[in-house]
PDB file of C-alpha atoms in Angstrom:
ATOM      1  CA  MET P   1      -4.973  -6.467 -44.031  1.00 52.00           C
ATOM      2  CA  SER P   2      -2.724  -4.137 -42.250  1.00 59.00           C
ATOM      3  CA  GLY P   3      -4.171  -0.310 -42.064  1.00 61.00           C
ATOM      4  CA  ALA P   4      -7.637  -1.858 -41.181  1.00 66.00           C
ATOM      5  CA  LEU P   5      -9.246  -0.484 -37.718  1.00 68.00           C
ATOM      6  CA  VAL P   6     -10.556  -3.748 -35.884  1.00 66.00           C
ATOM      7  CA  ARG P   7     -14.187  -2.507 -34.592  1.00 66.00           C
ATOM      8  CA  ILE P   8     -14.836  -2.860 -30.586  1.00 61.00           C
ATOM      9  CA  PRO P   9     -18.598  -3.396 -29.888  1.00 63.00           C
ATOM     10  CA  PRO P  10     -20.426  -0.293 -28.179  1.00 63.00           C
ATOM     11  CA  ARG P  11     -20.843  -2.857 -24.725  1.00 64.00           C
ATOM     12  CA  ASN P  12     -17.307  -3.258 -24.754  1.00 66.00           C
ATOM     13  CA  TYR P  13     -16.562   0.405 -24.357  1.00 66.00           C
ATOM     14  CA  LEU P  14     -18.513   0.606 -21.492  1.00 69.00           C
ATOM     15  CA  LEU P  15     -16.958  -2.540 -19.614  1.00 72.00           C
ATOM     16  CA  ALA P  16     -13.461  -1.615 -20.898  1.00 70.00           C
ATOM     17  CA  GLY P  17     -13.788   2.490 -20.057  1.00 73.00           C
ATOM     18  CA  GLY P  18     -15.504   1.141 -16.353  1.00 73.00           C
ATOM     19  CA  LEU P  19     -12.636  -1.479 -15.743  1.00 75.00           C
ATOM     20  CA  ILE P  20     -10.064   1.663 -16.289  1.00 79.00           C
ATOM     21  CA  LEU P  21     -11.689   4.050 -14.281  1.00 78.00           C
ATOM     22  CA  ALA P  22     -11.738   1.127 -11.255  1.00 76.00           C
ATOM     23  CA  LEU P  23      -8.077   0.560 -11.770  1.00 78.00           C
ATOM     24  CA  SER P  24      -6.935   4.360 -12.076  1.00 76.00           C
ATOM     25  CA  THR P  25      -8.778   4.964  -8.873  1.00 75.00           C
ATOM     26  CA  ILE P  26      -7.515   2.196  -6.917  1.00 75.00           C
ATOM     27  CA  ALA P  27      -3.746   2.868  -8.298  1.00 71.00           C
ATOM     28  CA  ALA P  28      -4.375   6.701  -7.035  1.00 66.00           C
ATOM     29  CA  ILE P  29      -5.850   5.572  -3.747  1.00 68.00           C
ATOM     30  CA  ALA P  30      -2.900   2.839  -3.401  1.00 65.00           C
ATOM     31  CA  GLY P  31      -0.510   5.698  -4.333  1.00 65.00           C
ATOM     32  CA  GLY P  32      -1.370   8.239  -2.221  1.00 62.00           C
ATOM     33  CA  VAL P  33      -1.473   6.036   1.205  1.00 58.00           C
ATOM     34  CA  ALA P  34       2.102   4.472   0.040  1.00 57.00           C
ATOM     35  CA  LEU P  35       3.678   8.091  -0.145  1.00 56.00           C
ATOM     36  CA  ARG P  36       1.604   9.065   3.221  1.00 56.00           C
ATOM     37  CA  ILE P  37       3.750   5.698   4.533  1.00 52.00           C
ATOM     38  CA  VAL P  38       7.129   6.539   2.835  1.00 52.00           C
ATOM     39  CA  LEU P  39       6.938   9.806   3.408  1.00 53.00           C
ATOM     40  CA  PRO P  40       5.474  10.411   6.527  1.00 55.00           C
ATOM     41  CA  ASP P  41       5.244  14.067   8.141  1.00 61.00           C
ATOM     42  CA  GLN P  42       7.468  15.335  10.808  1.00 66.00           C
ATOM     43  CA  ARG P  43       7.698  17.845  13.137  1.00 68.00           C
ATOM     44  CA  VAL P  44      10.814  18.394  15.271  1.00 75.00           C
ATOM     45  CA  PRO P  45      10.210  20.539  18.254  1.00 83.00           C
ATOM     46  CA  THR P  46      12.434  22.491  20.345  1.00 86.00           C
ATOM     47  CA  ALA P  47      11.038  21.107  23.472  1.00 91.00           C
ATOM     48  CA  ALA P  48       8.582  18.668  24.734  1.00 95.00           C
ATOM     49  CA  ASP P  49       7.453  16.739  28.346  1.00 97.00           C
ATOM     50  CA  ALA P  50       8.621  13.440  26.659  1.00 96.00           C
ATOM     51  CA  VAL P  51      10.015  11.043  23.947  1.00 96.00           C
ATOM     52  CA  VAL P  52       7.674   8.477  23.017  1.00 96.00           C
ATOM     53  CA  VAL P  53       9.096   5.111  21.582  1.00 94.00           C
ATOM     54  CA  LEU P  54       6.558   2.377  20.472  1.00 93.00           C
ATOM     55  CA  SER P  55       7.456  -1.049  20.382  1.00 89.00           C
ATOM     56  CA  GLY P  56       8.470  -3.056  17.184  1.00 85.00           C
ATOM     57  CA  GLY P  57      10.157  -2.475  14.630  1.00 83.00           C
ATOM     58  CA  MET P  58      14.096  -3.890  14.225  1.00 83.00           C
ATOM     59  CA  GLY P  59      16.017  -1.593  17.110  1.00 85.00           C
ATOM     60  CA  GLU P  60      15.769   1.365  14.497  1.00 90.00           C
ATOM     61  CA  ARG P  61      12.676   3.129  16.817  1.00 91.00           C
ATOM     62  CA  VAL P  62      14.420   2.623  20.231  1.00 89.00           C
ATOM     63  CA  ASN P  63      17.458   3.864  18.954  1.00 91.00           C
ATOM     64  CA  LEU P  64      16.251   7.278  17.137  1.00 94.00           C
ATOM     65  CA  GLY P  65      14.193   7.719  20.465  1.00 93.00           C
ATOM     66  CA  GLN P  66      17.464   7.578  22.538  1.00 91.00           C
ATOM     67  CA  ILE P  67      19.422  10.233  20.181  1.00 94.00           C
ATOM     68  CA  VAL P  68      16.206  12.515  20.263  1.00 94.00           C
ATOM     69  CA  PHE P  69      16.259  11.987  24.272  1.00 93.00           C
ATOM     70  CA  ASP P  70      20.383  12.203  24.565  1.00 93.00           C
ATOM     71  CA  GLU P  71      19.810  15.729  22.989  1.00 93.00           C
ATOM     72  CA  GLY P  72      18.072  17.198  25.757  1.00 93.00           C
ATOM     73  CA  ILE P  73      14.616  18.195  23.704  1.00 92.00           C
ATOM     74  CA  ALA P  74      12.694  16.358  25.976  1.00 94.00           C
ATOM     75  CA  LYS P  75      13.343  15.987  29.879  1.00 93.00           C
ATOM     76  CA  ASN P  76      11.287  12.127  29.823  1.00 95.00           C
ATOM     77  CA  ILE P  77      11.510   9.074  27.551  1.00 93.00           C
ATOM     78  CA  LEU P  78       8.529   6.384  27.642  1.00 93.00           C
ATOM     79  CA  PHE P  79       8.697   2.696  25.846  1.00 92.00           C
ATOM     80  CA  SER P  80       6.083   1.172  25.257  1.00 89.00           C
ATOM     81  CA  GLN P  81       7.037  -2.188  26.237  1.00 78.00           C
ATOM     82  CA  SER P  82       8.501  -4.508  24.206  1.00 66.00           C
ATOM     83  CA  GLU P  83      11.405  -7.374  24.261  1.00 62.00           C
ATOM     84  CA  ARG P  84      14.064  -4.569  23.434  1.00 62.00           C
ATOM     85  CA  VAL P  85      13.456  -2.675  26.252  1.00 68.00           C
ATOM     86  CA  ARG P  86      12.042  -4.950  28.557  1.00 71.00           C
ATOM     87  CA  GLU P  87      15.442  -5.218  30.906  1.00 70.00           C
ATOM     88  CA  GLN P  88      15.767  -1.069  30.883  1.00 68.00           C
ATOM     89  CA  CYS P  89      12.285  -0.832  31.724  1.00 74.00           C
ATOM     90  CA  GLU P  90      12.840  -3.503  34.631  1.00 71.00           C
ATOM     91  CA  THR P  91      16.202  -2.108  36.200  1.00 66.00           C
ATOM     92  CA  GLU P  92      15.743  -1.285  39.623  1.00 46.00           C
ATOM     93  CA  SER P  93      18.278   1.559  39.504  1.00 49.00           C
ATOM     94  CA  ARG P  94      16.671   2.907  36.414  1.00 61.00           C
ATOM     95  CA  GLN P  95      16.770   6.954  36.197  1.00 73.00           C
ATOM     96  CA  PRO P  96      13.391   8.779  37.014  1.00 78.00           C
ATOM     97  CA  GLU P  97      13.330   9.886  33.711  1.00 87.00           C
ATOM     98  CA  ILE P  98      12.674   6.506  32.189  1.00 87.00           C
ATOM     99  CA  HIS P  99       9.240   5.737  31.863  1.00 90.00           C
ATOM    100  CA  CYS P 100       7.731   2.681  30.586  1.00 89.00           C
ATOM    101  CA  VAL P 101       4.460   1.384  29.842  1.00 90.00           C
ATOM    102  CA  ASP P 102       2.498  -1.462  28.833  1.00 87.00           C
ATOM    103  CA  ALA P 103      -0.137  -1.558  26.163  1.00 84.00           C
ATOM    104  CA  ALA P 104      -3.372  -3.293  26.606  1.00 80.00           C
ATOM    105  CA  PRO P 105      -4.188  -4.399  24.080  1.00 79.00           C
ATOM    106  CA  GLY P 106      -0.706  -5.063  22.394  1.00 80.00           C
ATOM    107  CA  ASN P 107      -1.461  -3.352  19.292  1.00 89.00           C
ATOM    108  CA  THR P 108      -0.666   0.455  17.934  1.00 91.00           C
ATOM    109  CA  LYS P 109      -4.536   1.835  18.880  1.00 93.00           C
ATOM    110  CA  GLY P 110      -4.153  -0.073  22.635  1.00 92.00           C
ATOM    111  CA  GLU P 111      -0.563   1.399  22.824  1.00 93.00           C
ATOM    112  CA  ALA P 112      -1.627   4.959  22.255  1.00 95.00           C
ATOM    113  CA  ALA P 113      -4.868   4.636  24.261  1.00 95.00           C
ATOM    114  CA  SER P 114      -2.054   3.321  27.037  1.00 94.00           C
ATOM    115  CA  ILE P 115       0.528   6.253  26.403  1.00 96.00           C
ATOM    116  CA  ALA P 116      -2.443   9.009  26.486  1.00 97.00           C
ATOM    117  CA  GLU P 117      -3.405   7.824  29.976  1.00 96.00           C
ATOM    118  CA  TYR P 118       0.090   7.834  31.113  1.00 96.00           C
ATOM    119  CA  ALA P 119       1.085  11.343  29.702  1.00 97.00           C
ATOM    120  CA  HIS P 120      -2.061  12.459  31.635  1.00 97.00           C
ATOM    121  CA  GLU P 121      -1.311  10.897  34.742  1.00 96.00           C
ATOM    122  CA  GLN P 122       2.319  12.569  34.375  1.00 96.00           C
ATOM    123  CA  GLY P 123       0.557  16.285  33.394  1.00 97.00           C
ATOM    124  CA  TRP P 124       2.769  16.144  30.274  1.00 97.00           C
ATOM    125  CA  ASP P 125       1.351  18.246  27.559  1.00 97.00           C
ATOM    126  CA  SER P 126       3.962  17.460  24.644  1.00 97.00           C
ATOM    127  CA  LEU P 127       5.194  14.381  23.322  1.00 97.00           C
ATOM    128  CA  ILE P 128       7.756  13.435  20.673  1.00 97.00           C
ATOM    129  CA  LEU P 129       6.076   9.914  18.965  1.00 96.00           C
ATOM    130  CA  VAL P 130       9.429   7.721  17.381  1.00 95.00           C
ATOM    131  CA  THR P 131       8.414   4.696  15.556  1.00 93.00           C
ATOM    132  CA  SER P 132       9.473   3.133  12.099  1.00 91.00           C
ATOM    133  CA  SER P 133       8.597   5.287   8.766  1.00 88.00           C
ATOM    134  CA  TYR P 134       6.151   3.156   7.200  1.00 88.00           C
ATOM    135  CA  HIS P 135       4.414   2.936  10.387  1.00 88.00           C
ATOM    136  CA  MET P 136       4.053   6.759  11.112  1.00 90.00           C
ATOM    137  CA  GLN P 137       0.983   8.012   9.758  1.00 89.00           C
ATOM    138  CA  ARG P 138      -1.157   5.554  11.673  1.00 91.00           C
ATOM    139  CA  ALA P 139       0.641   5.817  14.940  1.00 93.00           C
ATOM    140  CA  SER P 140       0.530   9.661  14.917  1.00 92.00           C
ATOM    141  CA  ARG P 141      -3.396   9.796  14.002  1.00 93.00           C
ATOM    142  CA  TRP P 142      -4.188   7.110  17.256  1.00 94.00           C
ATOM    143  CA  LEU P 143      -1.826   8.825  19.554  1.00 95.00           C
ATOM    144  CA  GLU P 144      -3.226  12.477  18.096  1.00 94.00           C
ATOM    145  CA  ARG P 145      -6.613  10.982  18.659  1.00 95.00           C
ATOM    146  CA  CYS P 146      -6.560   9.706  22.102  1.00 96.00           C
ATOM    147  CA  PHE P 147      -3.608  12.622  23.428  1.00 97.00           C
ATOM    148  CA  ASP P 148      -5.096  16.162  24.347  1.00 95.00           C
ATOM    149  CA  GLY P 149      -1.515  17.656  23.773  1.00 96.00           C
ATOM    150  CA  GLU P 150       0.235  18.176  20.881  1.00 95.00           C
ATOM    151  CA  VAL P 151       2.284  15.189  19.484  1.00 95.00           C
ATOM    152  CA  PHE P 152       5.472  15.538  17.240  1.00 95.00           C
ATOM    153  CA  PRO P 153       6.115  12.535  15.059  1.00 94.00           C
ATOM    154  CA  ILE P 154       9.724  11.591  14.009  1.00 93.00           C
ATOM    155  CA  ALA P 155       9.718   8.635  11.854  1.00 91.00           C
ATOM    156  CA  ALA P 156      12.974   5.977  12.485  1.00 91.00           C
ATOM    157  CA  ASP P 157      14.107   5.106   8.944  1.00 87.00           C
ATOM    158  CA  ALA P 158      13.407   1.684   8.351  1.00 84.00           C
ATOM    159  CA  THR P 159      13.122  -1.340   6.110  1.00 80.00           C
ATOM    160  CA  THR P 160       9.527  -2.057   4.636  1.00 79.00           C
ATOM    161  CA  SER P 161       8.341  -5.191   2.795  1.00 81.00           C
ATOM    162  CA  PHE P 162       5.228  -5.984   0.670  1.00 83.00           C
ATOM    163  CA  GLY P 163       3.790  -7.222   3.587  1.00 84.00           C
ATOM    164  CA  LEU P 164       4.500  -4.469   5.669  1.00 79.00           C
ATOM    165  CA  GLY P 165       3.323  -2.396   3.552  1.00 81.00           C
ATOM    166  CA  ARG P 166       0.306  -4.099   2.742  1.00 84.00           C
ATOM    167  CA  HIS P 167      -0.451  -4.421   6.727  1.00 83.00           C
ATOM    168  CA  GLU P 168      -0.173  -0.638   7.222  1.00 84.00           C
ATOM    169  CA  TRP P 169      -2.424   0.497   4.010  1.00 82.00           C
ATOM    170  CA  LEU P 170      -5.160  -2.164   5.297  1.00 86.00           C
ATOM    171  CA  ALA P 171      -4.994  -0.934   8.923  1.00 87.00           C
ATOM    172  CA  THR P 172      -4.946   2.669   8.215  1.00 85.00           C
ATOM    173  CA  MET P 173      -7.998   1.995   5.451  1.00 84.00           C
ATOM    174  CA  VAL P 174      -9.792   0.423   8.428  1.00 86.00           C
ATOM    175  CA  GLN P 175      -8.271   3.327  11.086  1.00 86.00           C
ATOM    176  CA  LEU P 176      -9.858   5.855   8.657  1.00 83.00           C
ATOM    177  CA  THR P 177     -13.316   4.534   7.797  1.00 88.00           C
ATOM    178  CA  PHE P 178     -14.619   2.065  10.448  1.00 88.00           C
ATOM    179  CA  ASP P 179     -12.560   2.485  13.595  1.00 85.00           C
ATOM    180  CA  ARG P 180     -12.389   6.326  14.363  1.00 84.00           C
ATOM    181  CA  SER P 181     -12.405   6.122  18.111  1.00 87.00           C
ATOM    182  CA  CYS P 182      -9.271   6.167  20.672  1.00 89.00           C
TER     183      CYS P 182
END
């Protein structure tokens, strides 16, 4: 019976159409979030009060933060403490332009709140935010919610994994829907 058409009962059309619509919607949302994670918005200022380096990553954040600071765009560098910068933050002879904060709680939202409070105490109006590329959108959104000044996000190239991507996607969905405070 070559060339014969297979007839699909009408109720299966609705089920198939609904399934296609649901999968297309999920793919569009996931693709949009993935693009925002992989290709974050970046604005490099000519001057800012401080370079802010978030904890985490594999060293790419600290390295890029130090490069940006060394270029003289900002007069201060602020580290959200992690094992990678703890020694630098605890050194007695550290330079006055090196600042450190301990985030409480120790997550991205806690970092943003602690950094914003510290920046306010210092009288800073503009911050260059340095974090990993996969983390940039969510981190900058938290800092913009908590900090009254201007935030300039700069992403450090980072290797991502399925687990990191899944974590960022889920955390971004929570941030955009349920957890909208600072």
